[in-house]
XYZ file of C-alpha atoms in Angstrom:
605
model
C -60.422 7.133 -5.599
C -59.667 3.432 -5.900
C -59.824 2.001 -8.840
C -59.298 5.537 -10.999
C -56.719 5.581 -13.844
C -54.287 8.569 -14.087
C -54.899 10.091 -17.855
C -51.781 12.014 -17.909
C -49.176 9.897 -16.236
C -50.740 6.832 -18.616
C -50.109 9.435 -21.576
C -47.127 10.125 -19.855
C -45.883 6.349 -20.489
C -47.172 5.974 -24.182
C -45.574 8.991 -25.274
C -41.753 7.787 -23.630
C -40.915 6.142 -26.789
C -41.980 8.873 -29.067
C -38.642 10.750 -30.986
C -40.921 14.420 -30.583
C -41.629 13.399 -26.624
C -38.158 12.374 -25.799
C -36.693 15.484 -27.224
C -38.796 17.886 -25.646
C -38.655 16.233 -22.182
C -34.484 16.411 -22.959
C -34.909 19.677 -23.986
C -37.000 20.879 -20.807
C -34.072 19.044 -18.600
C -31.256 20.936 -20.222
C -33.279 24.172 -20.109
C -34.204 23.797 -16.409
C -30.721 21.892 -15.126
C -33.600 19.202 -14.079
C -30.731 16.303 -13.032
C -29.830 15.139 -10.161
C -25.736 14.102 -9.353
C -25.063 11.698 -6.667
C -21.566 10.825 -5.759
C -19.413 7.775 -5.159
C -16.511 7.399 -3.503
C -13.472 5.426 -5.332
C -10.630 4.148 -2.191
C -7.256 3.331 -2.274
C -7.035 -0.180 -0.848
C -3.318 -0.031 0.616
C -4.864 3.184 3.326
C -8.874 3.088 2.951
C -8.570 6.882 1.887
C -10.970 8.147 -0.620
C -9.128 9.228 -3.834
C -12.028 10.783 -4.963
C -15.540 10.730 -6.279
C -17.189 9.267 -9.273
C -20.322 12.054 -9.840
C -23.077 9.873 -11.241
C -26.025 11.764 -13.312
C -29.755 10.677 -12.500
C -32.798 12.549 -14.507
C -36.037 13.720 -13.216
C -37.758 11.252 -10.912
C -41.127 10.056 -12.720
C -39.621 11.152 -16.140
C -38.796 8.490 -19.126
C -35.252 9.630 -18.774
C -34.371 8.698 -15.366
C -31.877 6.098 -16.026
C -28.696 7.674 -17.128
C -28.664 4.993 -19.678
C -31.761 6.945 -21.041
C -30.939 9.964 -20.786
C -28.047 10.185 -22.708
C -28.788 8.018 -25.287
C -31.738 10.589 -25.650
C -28.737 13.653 -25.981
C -27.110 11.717 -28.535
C -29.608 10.860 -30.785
C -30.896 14.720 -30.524
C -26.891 16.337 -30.559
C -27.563 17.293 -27.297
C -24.977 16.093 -25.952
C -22.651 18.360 -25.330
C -24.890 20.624 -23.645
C -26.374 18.164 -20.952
C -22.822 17.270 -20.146
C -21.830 20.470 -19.417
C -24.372 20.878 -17.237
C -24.060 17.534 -15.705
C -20.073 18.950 -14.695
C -20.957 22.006 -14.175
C -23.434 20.819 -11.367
C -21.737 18.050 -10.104
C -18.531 20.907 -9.405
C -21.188 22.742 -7.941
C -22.763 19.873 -5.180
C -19.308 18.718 -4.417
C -18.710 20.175 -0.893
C -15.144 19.459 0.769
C -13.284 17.510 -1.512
C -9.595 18.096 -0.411
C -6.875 18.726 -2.346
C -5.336 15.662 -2.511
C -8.840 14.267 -3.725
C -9.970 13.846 -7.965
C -13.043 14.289 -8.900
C -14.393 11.992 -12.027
C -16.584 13.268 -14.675
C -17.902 11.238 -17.403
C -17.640 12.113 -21.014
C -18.702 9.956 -24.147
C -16.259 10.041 -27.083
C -19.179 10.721 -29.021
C -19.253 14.389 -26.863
C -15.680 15.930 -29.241
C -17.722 15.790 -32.707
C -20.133 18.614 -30.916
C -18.842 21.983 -32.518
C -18.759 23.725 -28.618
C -16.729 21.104 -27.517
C -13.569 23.476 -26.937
C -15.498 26.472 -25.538
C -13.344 26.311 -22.200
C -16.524 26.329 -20.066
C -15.239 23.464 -17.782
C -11.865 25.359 -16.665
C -14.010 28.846 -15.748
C -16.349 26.073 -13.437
C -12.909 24.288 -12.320
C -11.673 27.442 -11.445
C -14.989 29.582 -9.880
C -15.115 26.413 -7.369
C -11.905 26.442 -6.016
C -10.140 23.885 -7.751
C -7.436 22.891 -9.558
C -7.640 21.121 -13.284
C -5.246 18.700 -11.461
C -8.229 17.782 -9.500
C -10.921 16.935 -12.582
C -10.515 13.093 -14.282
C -12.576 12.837 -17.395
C -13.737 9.034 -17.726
C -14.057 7.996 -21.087
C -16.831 5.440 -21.461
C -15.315 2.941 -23.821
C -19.056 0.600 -24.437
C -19.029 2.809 -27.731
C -16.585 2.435 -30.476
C -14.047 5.245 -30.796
C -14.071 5.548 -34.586
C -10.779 7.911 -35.004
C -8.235 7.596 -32.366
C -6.008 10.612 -33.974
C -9.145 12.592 -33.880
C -9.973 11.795 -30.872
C -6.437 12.245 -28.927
C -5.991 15.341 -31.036
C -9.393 16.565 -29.198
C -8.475 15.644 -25.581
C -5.060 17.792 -25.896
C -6.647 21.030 -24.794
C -8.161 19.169 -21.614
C -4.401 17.817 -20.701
C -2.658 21.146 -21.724
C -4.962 22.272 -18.725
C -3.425 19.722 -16.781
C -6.919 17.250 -16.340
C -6.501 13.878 -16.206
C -8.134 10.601 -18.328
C -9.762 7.558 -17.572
C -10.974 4.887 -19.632
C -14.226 3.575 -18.221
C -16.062 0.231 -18.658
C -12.300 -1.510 -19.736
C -13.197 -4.930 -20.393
C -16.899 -4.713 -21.929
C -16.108 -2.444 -24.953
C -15.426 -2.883 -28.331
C -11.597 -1.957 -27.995
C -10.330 -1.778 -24.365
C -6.603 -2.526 -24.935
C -6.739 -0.066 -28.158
C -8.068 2.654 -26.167
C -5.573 2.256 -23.543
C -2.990 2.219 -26.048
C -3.905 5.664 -27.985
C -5.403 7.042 -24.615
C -2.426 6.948 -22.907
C -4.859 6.978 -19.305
C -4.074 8.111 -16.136
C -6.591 5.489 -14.887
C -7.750 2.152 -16.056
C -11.271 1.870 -14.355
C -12.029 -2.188 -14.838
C -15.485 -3.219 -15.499
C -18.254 -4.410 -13.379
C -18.300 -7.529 -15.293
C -14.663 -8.274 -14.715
C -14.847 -7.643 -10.802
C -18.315 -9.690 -10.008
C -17.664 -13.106 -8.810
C -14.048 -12.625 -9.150
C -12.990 -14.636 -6.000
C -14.230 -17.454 -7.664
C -13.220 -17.199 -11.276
C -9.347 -18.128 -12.233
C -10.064 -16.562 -15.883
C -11.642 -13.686 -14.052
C -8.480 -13.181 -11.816
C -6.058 -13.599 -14.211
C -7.410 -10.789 -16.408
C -7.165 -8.627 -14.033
C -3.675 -9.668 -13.187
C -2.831 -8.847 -16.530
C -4.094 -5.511 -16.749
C -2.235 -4.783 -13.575
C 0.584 -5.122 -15.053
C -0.285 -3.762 -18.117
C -0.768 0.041 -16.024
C 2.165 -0.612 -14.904
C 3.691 -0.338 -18.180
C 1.694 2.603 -19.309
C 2.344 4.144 -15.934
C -1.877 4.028 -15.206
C -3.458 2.918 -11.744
C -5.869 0.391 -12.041
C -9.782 0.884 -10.523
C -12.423 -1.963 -10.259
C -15.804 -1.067 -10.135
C -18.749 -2.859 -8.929
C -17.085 -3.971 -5.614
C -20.461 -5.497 -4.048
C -18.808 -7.876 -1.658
C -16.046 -8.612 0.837
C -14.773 -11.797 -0.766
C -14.251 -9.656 -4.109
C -12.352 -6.827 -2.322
C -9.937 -9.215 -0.818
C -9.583 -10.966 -4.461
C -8.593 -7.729 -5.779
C -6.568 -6.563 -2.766
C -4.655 -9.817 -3.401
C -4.182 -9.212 -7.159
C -2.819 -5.775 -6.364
C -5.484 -3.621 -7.524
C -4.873 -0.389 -6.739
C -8.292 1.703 -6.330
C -11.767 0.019 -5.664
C -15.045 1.404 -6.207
C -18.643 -0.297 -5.509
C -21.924 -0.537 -3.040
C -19.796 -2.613 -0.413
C -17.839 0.459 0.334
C -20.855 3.102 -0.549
C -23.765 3.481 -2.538
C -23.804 6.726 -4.747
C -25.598 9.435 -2.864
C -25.709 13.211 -2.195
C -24.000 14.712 -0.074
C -20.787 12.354 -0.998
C -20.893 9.721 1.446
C -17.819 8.169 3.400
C -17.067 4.380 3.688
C -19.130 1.682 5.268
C -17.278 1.177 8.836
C -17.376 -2.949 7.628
C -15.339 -2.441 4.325
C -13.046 0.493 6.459
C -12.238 -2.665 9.285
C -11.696 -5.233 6.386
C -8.929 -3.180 4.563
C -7.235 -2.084 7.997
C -7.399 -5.902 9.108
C -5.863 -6.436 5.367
C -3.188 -4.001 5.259
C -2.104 -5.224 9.112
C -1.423 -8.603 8.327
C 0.527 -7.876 5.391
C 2.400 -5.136 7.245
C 2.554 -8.186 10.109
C 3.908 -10.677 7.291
C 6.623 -8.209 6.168
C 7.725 -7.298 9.158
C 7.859 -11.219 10.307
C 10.532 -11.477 7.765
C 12.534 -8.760 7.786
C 16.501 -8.526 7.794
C 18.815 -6.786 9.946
C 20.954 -4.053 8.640
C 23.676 -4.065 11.260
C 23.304 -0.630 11.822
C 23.931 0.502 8.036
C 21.729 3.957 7.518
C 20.311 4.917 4.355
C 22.894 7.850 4.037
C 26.006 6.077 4.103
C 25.195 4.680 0.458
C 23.600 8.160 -1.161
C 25.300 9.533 -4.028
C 25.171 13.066 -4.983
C 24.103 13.820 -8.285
C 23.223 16.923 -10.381
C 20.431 18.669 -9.463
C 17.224 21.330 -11.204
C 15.579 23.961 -10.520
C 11.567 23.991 -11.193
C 11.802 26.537 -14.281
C 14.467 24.779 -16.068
C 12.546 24.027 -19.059
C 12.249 20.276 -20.216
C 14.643 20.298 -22.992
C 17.512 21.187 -21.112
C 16.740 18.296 -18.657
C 16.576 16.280 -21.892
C 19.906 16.858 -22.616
C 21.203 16.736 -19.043
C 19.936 13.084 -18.890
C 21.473 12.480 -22.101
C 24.847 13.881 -21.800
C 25.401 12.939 -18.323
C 24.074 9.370 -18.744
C 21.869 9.708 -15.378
C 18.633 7.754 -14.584
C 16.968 10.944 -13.120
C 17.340 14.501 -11.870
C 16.131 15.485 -8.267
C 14.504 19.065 -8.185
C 15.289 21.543 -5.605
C 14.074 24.689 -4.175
C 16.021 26.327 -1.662
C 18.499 23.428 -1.796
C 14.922 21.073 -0.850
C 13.923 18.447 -3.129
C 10.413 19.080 -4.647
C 10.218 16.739 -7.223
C 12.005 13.921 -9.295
C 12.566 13.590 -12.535
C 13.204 9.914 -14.346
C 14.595 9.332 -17.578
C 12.531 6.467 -18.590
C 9.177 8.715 -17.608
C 10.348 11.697 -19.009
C 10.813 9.640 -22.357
C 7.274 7.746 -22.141
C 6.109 11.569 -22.030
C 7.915 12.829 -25.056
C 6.905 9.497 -26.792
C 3.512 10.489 -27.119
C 2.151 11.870 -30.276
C 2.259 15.130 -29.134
C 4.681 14.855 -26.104
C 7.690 17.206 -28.091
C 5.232 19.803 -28.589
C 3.754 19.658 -25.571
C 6.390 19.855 -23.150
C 9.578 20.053 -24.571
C 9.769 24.205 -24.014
C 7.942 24.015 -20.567
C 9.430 24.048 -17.225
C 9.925 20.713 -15.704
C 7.767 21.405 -12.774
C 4.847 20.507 -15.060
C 5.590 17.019 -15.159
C 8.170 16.567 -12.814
C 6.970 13.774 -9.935
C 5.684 16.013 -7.207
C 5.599 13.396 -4.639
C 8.417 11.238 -4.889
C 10.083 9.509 -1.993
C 12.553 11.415 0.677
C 13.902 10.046 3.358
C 15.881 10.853 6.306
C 19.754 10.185 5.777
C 19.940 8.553 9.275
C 16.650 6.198 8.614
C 17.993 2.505 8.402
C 18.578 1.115 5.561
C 16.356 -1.836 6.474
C 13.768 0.818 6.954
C 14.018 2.564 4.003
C 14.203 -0.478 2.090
C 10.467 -1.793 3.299
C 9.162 1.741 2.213
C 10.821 1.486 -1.221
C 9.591 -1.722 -2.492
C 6.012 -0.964 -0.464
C 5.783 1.897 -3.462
C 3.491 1.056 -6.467
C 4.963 -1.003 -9.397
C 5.456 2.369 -11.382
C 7.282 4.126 -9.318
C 9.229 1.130 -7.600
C 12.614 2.059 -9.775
C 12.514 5.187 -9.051
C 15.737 7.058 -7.102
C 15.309 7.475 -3.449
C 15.813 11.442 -2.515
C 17.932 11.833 0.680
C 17.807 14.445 2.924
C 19.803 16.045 6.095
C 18.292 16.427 9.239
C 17.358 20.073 7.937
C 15.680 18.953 5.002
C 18.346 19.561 3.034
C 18.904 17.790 -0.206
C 21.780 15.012 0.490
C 21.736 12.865 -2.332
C 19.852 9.743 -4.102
C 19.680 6.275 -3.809
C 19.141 3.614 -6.996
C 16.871 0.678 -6.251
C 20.019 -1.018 -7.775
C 22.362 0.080 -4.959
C 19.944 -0.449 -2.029
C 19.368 -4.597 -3.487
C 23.086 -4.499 -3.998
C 23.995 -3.431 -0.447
C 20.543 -6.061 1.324
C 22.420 -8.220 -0.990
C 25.726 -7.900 1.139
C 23.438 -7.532 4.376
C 21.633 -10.471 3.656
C 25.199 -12.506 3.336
C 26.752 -11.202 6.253
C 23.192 -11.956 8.400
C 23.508 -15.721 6.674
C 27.154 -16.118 7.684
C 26.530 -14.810 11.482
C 23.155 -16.859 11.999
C 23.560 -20.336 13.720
C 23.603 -22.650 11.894
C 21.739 -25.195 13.438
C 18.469 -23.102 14.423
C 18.961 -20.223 11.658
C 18.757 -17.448 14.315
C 20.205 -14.599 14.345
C 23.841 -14.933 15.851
C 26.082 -12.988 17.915
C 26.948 -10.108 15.690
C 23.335 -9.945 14.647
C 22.556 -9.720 18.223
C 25.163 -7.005 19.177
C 23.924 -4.493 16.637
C 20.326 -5.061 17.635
C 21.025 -4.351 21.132
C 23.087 -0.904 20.339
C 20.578 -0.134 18.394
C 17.884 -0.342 21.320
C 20.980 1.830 23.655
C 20.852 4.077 21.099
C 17.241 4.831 20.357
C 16.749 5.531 24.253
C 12.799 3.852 23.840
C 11.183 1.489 25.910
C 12.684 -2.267 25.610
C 13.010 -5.537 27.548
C 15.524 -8.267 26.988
C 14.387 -11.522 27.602
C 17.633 -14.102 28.104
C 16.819 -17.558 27.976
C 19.136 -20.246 29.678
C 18.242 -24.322 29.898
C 19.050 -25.604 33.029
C 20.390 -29.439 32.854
C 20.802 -29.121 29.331
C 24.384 -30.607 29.111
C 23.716 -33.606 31.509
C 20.859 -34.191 28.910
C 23.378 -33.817 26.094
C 25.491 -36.393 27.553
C 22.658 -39.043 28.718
C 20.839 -38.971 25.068
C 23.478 -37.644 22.800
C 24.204 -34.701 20.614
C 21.265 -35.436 18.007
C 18.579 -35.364 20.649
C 20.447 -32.315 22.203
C 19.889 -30.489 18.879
C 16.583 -31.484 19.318
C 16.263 -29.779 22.579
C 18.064 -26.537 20.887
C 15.284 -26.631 17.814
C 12.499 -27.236 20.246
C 13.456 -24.141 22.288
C 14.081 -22.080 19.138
C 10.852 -23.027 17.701
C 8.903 -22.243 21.474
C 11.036 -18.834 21.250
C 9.567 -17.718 18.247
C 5.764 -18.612 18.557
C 5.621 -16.796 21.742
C 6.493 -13.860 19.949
C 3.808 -14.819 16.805
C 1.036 -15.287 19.599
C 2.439 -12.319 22.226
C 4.666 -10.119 20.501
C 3.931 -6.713 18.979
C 5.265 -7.420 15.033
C 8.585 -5.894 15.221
C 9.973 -8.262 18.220
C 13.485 -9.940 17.771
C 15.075 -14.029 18.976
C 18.308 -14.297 18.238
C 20.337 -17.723 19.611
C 23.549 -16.105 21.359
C 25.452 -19.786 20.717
C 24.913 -23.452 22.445
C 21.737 -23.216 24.989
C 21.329 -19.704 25.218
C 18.699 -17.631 23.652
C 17.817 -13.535 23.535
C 14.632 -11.896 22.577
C 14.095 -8.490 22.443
C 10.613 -6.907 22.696
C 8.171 -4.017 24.405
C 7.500 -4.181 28.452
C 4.021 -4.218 27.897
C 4.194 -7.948 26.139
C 7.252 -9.281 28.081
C 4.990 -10.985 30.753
C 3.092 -12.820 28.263
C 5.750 -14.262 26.124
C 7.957 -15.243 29.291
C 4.343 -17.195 30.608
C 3.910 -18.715 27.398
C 7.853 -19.981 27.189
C 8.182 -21.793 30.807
C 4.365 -23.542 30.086
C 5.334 -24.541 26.450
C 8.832 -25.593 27.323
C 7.745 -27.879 30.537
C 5.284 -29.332 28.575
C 7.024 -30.448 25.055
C 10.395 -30.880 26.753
C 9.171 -34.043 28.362
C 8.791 -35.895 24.843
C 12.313 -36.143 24.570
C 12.962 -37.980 27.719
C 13.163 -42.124 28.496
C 9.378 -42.479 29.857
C 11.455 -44.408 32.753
C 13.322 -41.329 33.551
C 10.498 -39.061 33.555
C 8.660 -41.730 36.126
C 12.023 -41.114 38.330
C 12.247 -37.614 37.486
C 15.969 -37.160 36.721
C 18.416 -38.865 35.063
C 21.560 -40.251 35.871
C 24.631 -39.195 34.286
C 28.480 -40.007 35.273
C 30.301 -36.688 36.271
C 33.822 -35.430 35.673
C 34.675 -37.113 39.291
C 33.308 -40.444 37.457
C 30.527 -40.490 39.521
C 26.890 -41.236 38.739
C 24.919 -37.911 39.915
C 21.235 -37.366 39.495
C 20.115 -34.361 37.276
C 16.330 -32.758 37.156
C 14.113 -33.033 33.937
C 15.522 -29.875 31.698
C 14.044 -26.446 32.522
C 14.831 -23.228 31.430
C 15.364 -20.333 32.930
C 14.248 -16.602 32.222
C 15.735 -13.335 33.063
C 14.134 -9.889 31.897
C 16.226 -6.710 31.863
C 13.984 -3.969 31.453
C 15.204 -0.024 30.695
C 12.015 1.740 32.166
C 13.501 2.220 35.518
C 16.758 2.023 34.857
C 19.046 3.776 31.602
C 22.018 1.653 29.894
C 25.294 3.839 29.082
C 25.951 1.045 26.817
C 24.269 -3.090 25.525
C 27.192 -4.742 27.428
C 25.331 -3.160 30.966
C 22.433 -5.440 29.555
C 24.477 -8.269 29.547
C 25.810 -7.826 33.266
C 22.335 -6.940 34.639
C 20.997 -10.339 32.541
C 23.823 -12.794 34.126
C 22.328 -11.494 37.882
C 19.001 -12.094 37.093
C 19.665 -15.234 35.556
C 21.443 -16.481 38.549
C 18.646 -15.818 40.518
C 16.539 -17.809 38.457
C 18.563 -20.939 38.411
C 18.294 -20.832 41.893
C 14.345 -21.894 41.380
C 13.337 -25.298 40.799
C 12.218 -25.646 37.832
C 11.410 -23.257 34.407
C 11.173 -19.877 36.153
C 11.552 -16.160 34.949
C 12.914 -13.038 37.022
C 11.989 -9.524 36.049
C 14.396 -6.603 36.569
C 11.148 -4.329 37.669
């Protein structure tokens, strides 16, 4: 009835603020599991996989402790709260339905939570386990907003949880009393950044520059780095650009139950961000001349998974080796690095921790293997694509069985691009900084070899040296850089990324890219060319439309504007036994193209 007060829920509100009220409401929660967890997802900016889930703990709708904020506050003023977070895990282990394997799973936990006496009780692992999982799977987030009084007490208390092989996380870094302390003593798997930090960040320099630094401070304590409170597009690019390495926040999803997936907007914006810097790299890439990654692999001492982490200690040690590859069945499984094997056994209680366990406990169980007959060039743009942790780390090479066949140092592979990089400088022309002849011949092996789809675009200007001759070798380089520069944006506008123009010597050009693009780049050449050529002419011999040059007879002779002339060889129809049948097929079709008037192209289809 309008106008009609409701007694209890008014009672309801005067009695939130009451010590006796809160505790019994608390109390009736804990007894009754009365919360509700919602999930949200945290993604890996370099794929737009989810990582995993932050699970999020609401109360009782209608009820003074609601808010999270509340209702834990309420806990710890009543030591309560060890007890609601155990149920809070245990119920947000029991909600979560197909997280993979590769997936974590967060769980808050207040540092406030290891002064409760049940603290150690081992109730988590029996969850862990009765679900499914793995301890590998479970990140506890430690809030840091509240002081952490005793850091030895503290650490000392989270060593059960990592013996079980759980991972940390210090939360809120940034708006606590002691973030770079905690991160310190912590030693965190994860660094999650505050929402503080991350809002407006696009257009804050201090902003961005804090979280520069604390990029690279995870890199040095081997931590990822997660911003929270992503709420735009502009701030996901800032921190995508900053090299953040997890994001979390309602642009991508709001927390909810079931655990939702990403918004299709932020999916398309870190696709169309991880394209153009896969487009950028591969716009400047080198050319290995044919070097593969297994020419330069060394063979080094290798482990098996049981030998305990003491003996590969001393292996390290004696043998003065950066790292030890692990093998099963003569596979690699795992990698283990001197300098992370040391950060481990630097910890307070590192020695007694791991020093009598088997390596497979902390060896790397994902490092990077590679195919012995991958390019080097190849393998190199995978390396350095790693994160800044593990970008030192030895490159495990393998036979074509899988077989281990040896490592590769970061040093050796930028030692041997060093030498690459050279050679490519010496054998690039000089005037257009193209690729050059030797360049060119590898490249075109290479395509023999690989028996995949390819066509070979040879460019030839027609007229060129009566041009030369009429207006002089610095406006014929001009001609050369003009072409060169024509070349190459038809294969920024047209080409597929991974194209090739190389300048065989004088006038003549090569590009090398996919049938399915050939048409467009060749169209875009002859309409470019015809129409910037013509700035380089007398405007008196473009109103005449030749030139007049003297020949070898001594006699003036009338030559057409410069054109150029295409010819496409094309291996869909036709297979090549070798690159210099390329060559052959190229000089016919070129032939037939000089025969046009005019920039024309001929396709070998």
């Amino acid at each position: 009835m309008e106008g009609m007060v409701n007694v209890s829920e008014t009672k309801r509100k005067d009695c939130s603020n009451n010590p006796q009220f809160r505790r019994k409401e608390l109390e009736n929660i804990i007894r009754e599991r009365k919360i509700r967890i919602v999930y949200q997802p945290i993604v890996n900016v370099k794929t737009g996989e989810i990582m995993g889930y932050e699970a999020l703990t609401r109360g009782p709708e209608g009820s003074p402790l609601f808010s999270p904020v509340d209702l834990f506050q309420a806990a710890m003023d009543n030591q309560l709260l060890f007890a609601l977070e155990q149920i809070c895990r245990e119920e947000a282990l029991n909600n979560i339905q197909d997280l993979k394997s590769y997936q974590q799973l967060f769980l808050n936990m207040n540092a406030e939570v290891v002064n409760d006496p049940h603290f150690q009780n081992g109730k988590t692992k029996k969850c862990v386990t009765l679900r499914g999982f793995k301890p590998e799977q479970v990140t506890f987030e430690i809030t840091e907003r509240t002081a952490i009084t005793d850091f030895d007490s503290f650490c000392r208390s989270l060593c059960h949880y990592r013996e079980q092989g759980y991972t940390i996380a210090v939360d809120d870094a940034g708006a606590g009393y002691s973030s770079l302390q905690a991160i310190v003593e912590l030693r965190p798997e994860y660094i999650k950044l505050d929402m503080s930090i991350i809002r407006g960040i696009h257009t804050s320099l201090p902003k961005q520059a804090i979280v520069e630094a604390m990029v690279k401070l995870a890199a040095a304590v081997n931590a990822k780095i997660i911003a929270e409170g992503v709420e735009t597009r502009e701030e996901l690019i800032a921190l995508y650009n900053l090299g953040v390495h997890y994001v979390q926040g309602y642009y991508l999803a709001r927390p909810s139950y079931p655990a939702p997936e990403i918004t299709p907007e932020a999916m398309r914006l870190i696709a169309n961000l991880n394209n153009t810097s896969k487009r950028l790299k591969q716009n400047n890439q080198f050319i290995g001349l044919g070097i593969r990654i297994g020419e330069i692999a060394e063979l080094t001492q290798t482990i098996e998974k049981e030998t305990p982490v003491s003996k590969v200690e001393q292996i390290l040690h004696e043998k003065n080796l950066n790292g030890l590859v692990v093998v099963e069945n003569g596979q690699p499984i795992g990698l283990v690095m001197k300098n992370k094997l040391y950060y481990r056994l630097g910890t307070s209680y590192g020695v007694s921790l791991y020093q009598n366990r088997p390596v497979a406990l902390i060896m790397d169980k994902s490092p990077l293997i590679v195919h012995a007959d991958m390019p080097l060039e190849d393998a190199s743009q995978i390396a350095m694509s790693r994160d800044e942790y593990n970008l030192y780390d030895l490159i495990i090479v393998v036979d074509k069985g899988g077989k281990y066949a040896g490592v590769v140092s970061i040093m050796s592979m930028l030692n041997n691009i060093t030498k690459i990089r050279i050679s490519c400088a010496q054998n690039s022309n000089p005037l257009t900084g193209l690729p050059g002849n030797l360049i060119i011949e590898a490249k075109l092996k290479a395509l023999v070899e690989e028996n995949g789809d390819f066509t070979v675009l040879y460019a030839d200007l027609d007229n060129f040296k009566a041009f030369n001759d009429k207006y002089g070798f610095e406006n014929g380089d001009k001609a050369i850089l003009l072409t060169a520069q024509i070349l190459s944006d038809s294969l920024v506008r047209f080409g597929s990324g991974d194209d090739f123009v190389g300048h065989i010597g004088g006038d003549d050009f090569v590009i090398i890219t996919k049938p399915e693009y050939a048409k467009n780049i060749a169209n875009y050449i002859l309409e470019n060319f015809d129409k910037n050529i013509r700035n380089l002419y007398d405007p008196k011999d473009l109103a005449l439309g030749f030139i007049e040059v003297t020949n070898r007879r001594g006699r003036p002779e009338k030559f057409p504007i410069m054109s150029i002339s295409l010819a496409a060889v094309n291996n869909t129809k036709r297979k090549f036994r070798n690159y210099l049948e390329i060559g052959e097929i190229a000089a016919e079709l070129k032939r037939v193209a000089k025969q046009n008037q005019g920039s024309s192209v001929v396709f070998d289809f």
